[in-house]
Structure formats: structure tokens, C-alpha cells
Short mmCIF file of C-alpha atoms in Angstrom, two decimals:
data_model
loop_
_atom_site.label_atom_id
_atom_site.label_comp_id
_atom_site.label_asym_id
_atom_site.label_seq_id
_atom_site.Cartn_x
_atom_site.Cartn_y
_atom_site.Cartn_z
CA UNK A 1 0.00 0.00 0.00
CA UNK A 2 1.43 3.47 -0.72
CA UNK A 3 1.95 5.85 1.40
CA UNK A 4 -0.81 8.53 1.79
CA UNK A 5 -1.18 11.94 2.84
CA UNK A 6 -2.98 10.49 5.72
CA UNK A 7 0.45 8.75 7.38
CA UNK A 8 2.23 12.01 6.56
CA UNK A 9 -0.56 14.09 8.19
CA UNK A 10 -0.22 11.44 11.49
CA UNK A 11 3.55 11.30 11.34
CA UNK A 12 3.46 14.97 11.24
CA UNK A 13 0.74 15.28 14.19
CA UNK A 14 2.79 12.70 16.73
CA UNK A 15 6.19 14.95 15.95
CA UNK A 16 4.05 18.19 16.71
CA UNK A 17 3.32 16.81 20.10
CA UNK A 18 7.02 15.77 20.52
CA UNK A 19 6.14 12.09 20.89
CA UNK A 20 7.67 9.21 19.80
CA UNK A 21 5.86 6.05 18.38
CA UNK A 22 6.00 4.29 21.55
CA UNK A 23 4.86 7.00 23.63
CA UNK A 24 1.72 7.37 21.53
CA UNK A 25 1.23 3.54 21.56
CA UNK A 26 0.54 3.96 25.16
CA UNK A 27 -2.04 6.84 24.61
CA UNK A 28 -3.83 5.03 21.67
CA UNK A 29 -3.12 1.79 23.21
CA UNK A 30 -1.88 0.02 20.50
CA UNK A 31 1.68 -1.10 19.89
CA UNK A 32 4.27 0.64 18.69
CA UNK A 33 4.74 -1.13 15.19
CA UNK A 34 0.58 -0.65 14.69
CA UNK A 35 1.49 3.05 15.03
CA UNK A 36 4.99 2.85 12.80
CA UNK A 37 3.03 0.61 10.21
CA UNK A 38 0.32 3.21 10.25
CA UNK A 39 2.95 6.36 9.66
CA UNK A 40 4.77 4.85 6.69
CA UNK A 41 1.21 3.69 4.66
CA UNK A 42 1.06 -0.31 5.35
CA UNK A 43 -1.86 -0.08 7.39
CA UNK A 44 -4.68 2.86 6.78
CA UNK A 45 -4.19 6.14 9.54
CA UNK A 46 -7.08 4.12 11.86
CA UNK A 47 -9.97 6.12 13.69
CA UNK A 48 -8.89 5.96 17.01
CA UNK A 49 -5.56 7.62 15.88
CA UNK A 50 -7.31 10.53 14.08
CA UNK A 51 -9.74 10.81 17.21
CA UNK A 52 -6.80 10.88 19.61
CA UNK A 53 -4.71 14.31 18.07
CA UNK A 54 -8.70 15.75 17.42
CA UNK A 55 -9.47 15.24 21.16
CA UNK A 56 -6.44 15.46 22.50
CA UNK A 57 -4.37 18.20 20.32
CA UNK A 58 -7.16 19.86 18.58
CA UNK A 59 -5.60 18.75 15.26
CA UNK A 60 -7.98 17.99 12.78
CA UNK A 61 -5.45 17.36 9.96
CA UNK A 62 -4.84 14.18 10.18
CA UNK A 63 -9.03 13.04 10.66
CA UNK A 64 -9.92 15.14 7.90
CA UNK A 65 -7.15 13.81 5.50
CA UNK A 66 -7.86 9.84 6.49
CA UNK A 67 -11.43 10.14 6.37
CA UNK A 68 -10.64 11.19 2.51
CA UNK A 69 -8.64 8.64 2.38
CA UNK A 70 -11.32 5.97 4.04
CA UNK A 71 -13.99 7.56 1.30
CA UNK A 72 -11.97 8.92 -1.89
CA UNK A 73 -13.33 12.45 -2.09
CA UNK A 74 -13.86 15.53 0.87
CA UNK A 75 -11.84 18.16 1.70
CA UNK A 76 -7.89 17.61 2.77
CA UNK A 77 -5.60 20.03 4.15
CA UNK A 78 -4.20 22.64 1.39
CA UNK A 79 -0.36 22.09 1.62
CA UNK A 80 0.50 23.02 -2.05
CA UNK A 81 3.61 25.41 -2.45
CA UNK A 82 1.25 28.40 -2.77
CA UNK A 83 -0.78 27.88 -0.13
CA UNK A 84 -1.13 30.38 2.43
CA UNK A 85 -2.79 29.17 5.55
CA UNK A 86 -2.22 32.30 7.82
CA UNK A 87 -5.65 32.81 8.98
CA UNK A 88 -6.18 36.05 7.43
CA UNK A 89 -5.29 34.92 4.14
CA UNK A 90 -8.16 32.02 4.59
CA UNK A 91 -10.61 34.02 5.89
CA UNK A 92 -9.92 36.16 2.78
CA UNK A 93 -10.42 33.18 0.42
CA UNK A 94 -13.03 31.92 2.11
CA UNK A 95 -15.36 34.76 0.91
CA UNK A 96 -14.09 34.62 -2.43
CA UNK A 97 -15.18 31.25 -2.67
CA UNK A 98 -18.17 32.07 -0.99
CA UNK A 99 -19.46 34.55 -3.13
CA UNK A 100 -18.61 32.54 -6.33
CA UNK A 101 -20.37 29.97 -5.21
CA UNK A 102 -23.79 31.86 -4.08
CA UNK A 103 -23.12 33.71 -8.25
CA UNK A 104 -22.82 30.11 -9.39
CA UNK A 105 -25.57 28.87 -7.55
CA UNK A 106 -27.94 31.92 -8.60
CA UNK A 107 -27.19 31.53 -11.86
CA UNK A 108 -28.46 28.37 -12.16
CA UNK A 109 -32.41 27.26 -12.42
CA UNK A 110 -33.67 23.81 -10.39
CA UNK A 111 -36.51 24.22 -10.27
CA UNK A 112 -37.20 22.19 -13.40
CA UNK A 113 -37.24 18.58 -13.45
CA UNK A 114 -33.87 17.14 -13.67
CA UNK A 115 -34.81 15.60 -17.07
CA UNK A 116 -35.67 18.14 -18.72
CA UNK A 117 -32.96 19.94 -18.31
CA UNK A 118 -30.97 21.33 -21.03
CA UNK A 119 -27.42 20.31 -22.37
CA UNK A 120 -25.83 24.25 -22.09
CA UNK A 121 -28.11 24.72 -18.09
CA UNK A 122 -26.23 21.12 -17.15
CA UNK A 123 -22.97 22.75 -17.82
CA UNK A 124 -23.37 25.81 -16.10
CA UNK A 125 -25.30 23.22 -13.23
CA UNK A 126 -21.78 21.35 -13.30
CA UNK A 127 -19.92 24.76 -12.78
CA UNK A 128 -22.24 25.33 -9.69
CA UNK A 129 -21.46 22.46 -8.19
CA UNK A 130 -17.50 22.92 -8.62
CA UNK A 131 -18.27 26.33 -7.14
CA UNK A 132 -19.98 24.66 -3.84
CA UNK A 133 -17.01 22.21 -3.74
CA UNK A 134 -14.64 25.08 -3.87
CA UNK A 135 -16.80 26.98 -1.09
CA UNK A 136 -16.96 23.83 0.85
CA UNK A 137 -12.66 23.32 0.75
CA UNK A 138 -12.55 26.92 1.95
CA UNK A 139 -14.83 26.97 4.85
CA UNK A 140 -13.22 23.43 6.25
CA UNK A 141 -9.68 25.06 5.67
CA UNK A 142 -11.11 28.50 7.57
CA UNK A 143 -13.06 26.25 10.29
CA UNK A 144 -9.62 24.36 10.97
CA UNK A 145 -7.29 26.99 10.95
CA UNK A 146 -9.47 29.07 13.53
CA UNK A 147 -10.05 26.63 15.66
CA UNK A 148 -6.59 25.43 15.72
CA UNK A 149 -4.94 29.22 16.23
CA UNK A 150 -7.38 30.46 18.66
CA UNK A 151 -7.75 27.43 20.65
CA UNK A 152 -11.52 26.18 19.64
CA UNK A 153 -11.97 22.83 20.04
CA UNK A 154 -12.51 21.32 16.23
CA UNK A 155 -14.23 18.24 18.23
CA UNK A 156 -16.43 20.49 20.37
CA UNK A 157 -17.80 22.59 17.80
CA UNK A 158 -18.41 19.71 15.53
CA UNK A 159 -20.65 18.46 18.83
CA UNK A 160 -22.26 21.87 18.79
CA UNK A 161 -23.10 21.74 15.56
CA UNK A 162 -24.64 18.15 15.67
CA UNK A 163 -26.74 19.35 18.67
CA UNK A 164 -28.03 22.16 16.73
CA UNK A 165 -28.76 19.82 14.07
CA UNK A 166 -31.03 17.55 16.75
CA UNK A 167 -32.51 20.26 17.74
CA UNK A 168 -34.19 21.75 15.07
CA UNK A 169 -35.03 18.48 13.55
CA UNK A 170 -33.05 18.39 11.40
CA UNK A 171 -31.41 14.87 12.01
CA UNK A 172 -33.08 12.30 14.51
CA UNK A 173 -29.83 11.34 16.64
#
């Protein structure tokens, strides 16, 4: 199995904290080769692992970029070489992508049924849906990097978010 962005984003998580492999064997409670195995791509970045630096270092890097992994699409931490992820610099992004995304979306009729919809609408549908993608990126990149600078807990307003959810009926549990 190669070795994914999901080891990297582990390896780099356990060296943030200053740990070594064994050390966070004993927190994950697993052994130490589980944890090496998992850091150089023979086994998949497991859930426990991803849940331990989200609870316990507020990193949400390396859940975010195994549960892409685990699925084959959603949003992954932005690491190319022009990349700015200073939080300023995502906030600013993030509205960009915002407002081409709301354009996108405005520019676009559903209210017809999907089959009749024409050939030149489908494309510009298509272009929409990029758009929300792009938005979507954005706002993960912007949720993570605020959490992570000012301290919010990713996990805990993930759980506030669900609750809201319940609450207005939204989802039943």
C-alpha cells in the first residue's frame, strides 16, 4: 500500500506533540509497530488515531485527511507550495469562494425537473457544483485553521453543531 497523505498528516501530528511512536502507543493503546506501520502507509491512519490528536491536540489534519482517504473524495488540508494558511489569508479566500459559489448557484435554475434539463443549463449546473465544492474546501480550511490558532476545540464545535442539528429536527440522533 502506498503511502498517503494520511500517514504524513499522522507522522506529522505525533512529531508536533514531541512524541515518539511508543509514547503514543501507550495513549492510543496500541503497539508501537501498529502506530509505525500506520505512519509509513502499510496499514490505513485508523480512527482511534485521528480521534486521539482531534481530542487530544485539537488537530484535525490528520481526521480530515484519512477520512478522505477511508472515502476517496472531501476536503484535505491545502499544503500546495502556494498555499497560504495564515488565517487572514483564509478568511480572505473563504469569501471569495463564498461569493462565487452563491453567483454560481444563482445563476443556475432547479426548479425544473432534472430531465428536462438542457445540455448548455447542465454545464453551467456542473460549474455550480465545482463552485460549492470550492466553497466547501474553503470553509473546512477556515473552520480548521481558527479553531486550531485560537484554541476552539474542532471536536467540540463539531458536537455543537450536531446538537443544533437535533434540535431543530433536522437529524433524529
Amino acid at each position: 500500500m502506498k503511502r498517503g497523505r494520511a500517514a504524513d498528516a499522522a507522522r506529522e501530528a505525533r512529531h508536533a506533540t514531541g512524541m515518539t511512536q511508543q509514547q503514543l502507543s501507550f495513549e492510543i493503546y496500541e503497539s508501537r509497530e501498529s502506530v509505525s506501520h500506520q505512519e509509513n502507509g502499510r496499514y490505513r491512519v485508523q480512527p482511534n488515531v485521528s480521534k486521539y490528536f482531534a481530542e487530544k491536540h485539537n488537530n484535525p489534519w490528520v481526521a480530515m485527511e484519512a477520512a478522505a482517504e477511508y472515502t476517496g473524495w472531501g476536503p484535505v488540508k491545502l499544503d500546495g507550495e502556494v498555499v497560504d494558511l495564515h488565517r487572514a489569508s483564509v478568511a480572505m479566500k473563504t469569501k471569495e469562494e463564498l461569493m462565487e459559489a452563491l453567483q454560481a448557484i444563482e445563476s443556475v435554475c432547479v426548479a425544473n425537473h432534472p430531465r428536462s434539463i438542457r445540455e448548455f443549463d447542465k454545464h453551467h449546473l456542473e460549474e455550480a457544483i465545482m463552485q460549492a465544492i470550492d466553497a466547501i474546501v474553503a470553509l473546512t480550511q477556515y473552520v480548521a485553521v481558527i479553531c486550531v490558532d485560537y484554541g476552539f476545540s474542532w471536536l467540540k464545535m463539531w458536537q455543537q453543531h450536531r446538537a443544533k442539528l437535533k434540535a431543530k429536527g433536522f437529524i433524529k440522533r
